[in-house]
Amino acid sequence: MGLLPRLRVLPEEAYKDSTDVSLSSVDIQEKVSPSPKADGTTVEALESESQEPGTLQSGIPYELRDEKGRKWWKYFDEFEYRANSEYKKSRNWYSFLYPNHTTQTKAERTLLYKLDLMIGLYFLMLCWCKSLDTNNYINAYFSGMQKDLNMTKNDYINTTAISNVGAIVLQLPFMFFLPRYPTHLILPIMDLGWSFFTFACYRANSLAELRAYRFMVSAFGSAYYPVSQYILGSWYAPDEISSRVCLFFCGQLLGGVTSGLLQARTYKDLNGVHGIAGWRWMFLIDGIAISIPCAIIGFFVIPGVPSKCYSLFLSDEEIRIARARNKRLQIKDAVDKTKLLSLFSWKIWKKVFFTPVFWVLLVFDTCSWNNMTAFSGSFLFWLKNDHNYSVVKINNLSVLPACLGFIFVFFCALGADVFRTKWVFMVFSQMMNCISCAILIKWDVSNGAKWFAFLITYFSVAASPCLWSFINDFLRLDPQLKAVTWIAIYSFSQSTYAWIPTLAWKTVEQPRFKTGYTVSLIFSAIYGLWTFVVLYFYKRNEKKNALGNGIILYNSDNGEAPPTFVDTQMEKRGEYYFVRETDTEKRDI
């Protein structure tokens, strides 16, 4: 463990007593002068205490906004209260990936470049490994595993359900681990376990043995969704994160593409070599050559979170900038362990279950799990039963929907960040999925119509980057609440995915799966409509936290005047208001 990255302590933090070293930087008051940047300016208030939603921050531009005559259609303006007009003007549309909102310096843009290389590409690799393993099971089924393990009737879907139970069971402890332990250790350790049992699948000689291995694979893989989203939400701004979650999700699509191609090549070149079947070789290659190296890389590239950073590659200045960004964006990424509530405390569960946000997001995520025709395997069943294709050709053709899925996911995720409106692309993607399901429910259509319906099935998952971005933004103010809520939502949603497919996608109904497409259409329709409910609560939440977002609200229609602190504690510079330089300490409103 001595070779692994250590907690980064900035020079100004060394002034704290040794008893305080464990505190995160967001709890440390600035002790020294701000360090100069390369362009000669200074980073102001980077080490000061984290700001509560009801406090003014020095160095932050505030928009004074009168809501008089507010139009009804502003309800659909997702960022109306999330960002002020200065924030929105601080980038060109074509630079949305690297807007450097806060400092307008090259250093912030360099920070984003590094984060994309460390977090974005690594999570793409990790998701690719996970998806490769999932799709290997599907492809292996059609490449000899079904016969070798005597899988009949609903054994295929039941094995999938059993493996999903493994993910649910081992996911719950992360409510405790996430806020307390370094993420650069949690995720790779779990990934090593996942890699070992992926490798073990090659030696399965019975269905029961395979199910045991698949259960353990999913159990160790339970960390990668919640931990990765927890990390992404700690580093990226609300109009940057959908694009980065898109990279993460593209790994899943890449797994769908490469699994079919690798399985086809493996089956062709290695089937029977050393007496090992082609489908067994795929698990060997996946576990040893792909998953284990990816897990080891994670120990060194996962940076932790800005206030508890373990990165080998970020400079002190870039860590300061990351903390300044989070300060302005009201993202609290960590808290001292001594301030965390016990999971047995009623207070934490009251925060979770007695707020409408939890239940709104629970329905949202549950719909997203159960509308996914893309991962049902129905396309391969159709190719096998309605076409006289060889095993190799079926594996090759299986990549087509996933290839188009790249386009669909990029369209929705990048569009959400460019136009700062996730809901539009979420609703559109579900409309397209409903069209696909409707065609396949009817079934008695032309062959071309079926091809069209199958090729657009990945619209069912195209909204996922936007969904996860929404959840991250809802939960950004409290790290422990974020961890508990994320895991609770994800575990419940995934638990429904463990039994609903066993009823909806019964293998004996292949290749038509009328029940499955009907269930997917219903969940997809609810998903699209529920987006407007989520938008309502999101807008309400951000209006309540408007001051922290740099917006000072009042409504002269109701006889309201600007708050008194605007005159007593602030000064106007151009279009915006700033805390007076003569008194830059935090003030509670």
mmCIF file of N, CA and C in Angstrom, residues 148-150 203-213 280:
data_model
loop_
_atom_site.group_PDB
_atom_site.id
_atom_site.type_symbol
_atom_site.label_atom_id
_atom_site.label_comp_id
_atom_site.label_asym_id
_atom_site.label_seq_id
_atom_site.Cartn_x
_atom_site.Cartn_y
_atom_site.Cartn_z
ATOM 1 N N ASP A 148 -23.418 -26.650 -23.809
ATOM 2 C CA ASP A 148 -22.432 -27.232 -22.902
ATOM 3 C C ASP A 148 -22.942 -27.321 -21.469
ATOM 4 N N LEU A 149 -23.735 -26.330 -21.033
ATOM 5 C CA LEU A 149 -24.237 -26.310 -19.654
ATOM 6 C C LEU A 149 -25.691 -26.751 -19.566
ATOM 7 N N ASN A 150 -26.220 -27.229 -20.675
ATOM 8 C CA ASN A 150 -27.597 -27.767 -20.702
ATOM 9 C C ASN A 150 -28.604 -26.720 -20.204
ATOM 10 N N ARG A 203 -14.339 -21.775 -16.301
ATOM 11 C CA ARG A 203 -14.228 -23.170 -15.869
ATOM 12 C C ARG A 203 -15.557 -23.757 -15.402
ATOM 13 N N ALA A 204 -16.653 -23.015 -15.562
ATOM 14 C CA ALA A 204 -17.954 -23.504 -15.118
ATOM 15 C C ALA A 204 -18.324 -24.772 -15.880
ATOM 16 N N ASN A 205 -18.650 -25.828 -15.138
ATOM 17 C CA ASN A 205 -19.021 -27.100 -15.753
ATOM 18 C C ASN A 205 -20.477 -27.455 -15.524
ATOM 19 N N SER A 206 -21.193 -26.589 -14.830
ATOM 20 C CA SER A 206 -22.616 -26.811 -14.604
ATOM 21 C C SER A 206 -23.300 -25.462 -14.520
ATOM 22 N N LEU A 207 -24.608 -25.464 -14.679
ATOM 23 C CA LEU A 207 -25.363 -24.220 -14.604
ATOM 24 C C LEU A 207 -25.275 -23.629 -13.200
ATOM 25 N N ALA A 208 -25.331 -24.471 -12.178
ATOM 26 C CA ALA A 208 -25.254 -23.984 -10.791
ATOM 27 C C ALA A 208 -23.918 -23.290 -10.534
ATOM 28 N N GLU A 209 -22.842 -23.864 -11.058
ATOM 29 C CA GLU A 209 -21.516 -23.263 -10.874
ATOM 30 C C GLU A 209 -21.428 -21.921 -11.591
ATOM 31 N N LEU A 210 -21.955 -21.868 -12.804
ATOM 32 C CA LEU A 210 -21.955 -20.610 -13.540
ATOM 33 C C LEU A 210 -22.734 -19.539 -12.772
ATOM 34 N N ARG A 211 -23.889 -19.898 -12.239
ATOM 35 C CA ARG A 211 -24.708 -18.938 -11.503
ATOM 36 C C ARG A 211 -23.978 -18.431 -10.271
ATOM 37 N N ALA A 212 -23.235 -19.292 -9.612
ATOM 38 C CA ALA A 212 -22.468 -18.860 -8.439
ATOM 39 C C ALA A 212 -21.404 -17.841 -8.845
ATOM 40 N N TYR A 213 -20.711 -18.107 -9.929
ATOM 41 C CA TYR A 213 -19.691 -17.165 -10.398
ATOM 42 C C TYR A 213 -20.318 -15.848 -10.847
ATOM 43 N N ARG A 280 -15.549 -20.177 -23.592
ATOM 44 C CA ARG A 280 -14.714 -20.168 -22.389
ATOM 45 C C ARG A 280 -13.484 -19.275 -22.594
#
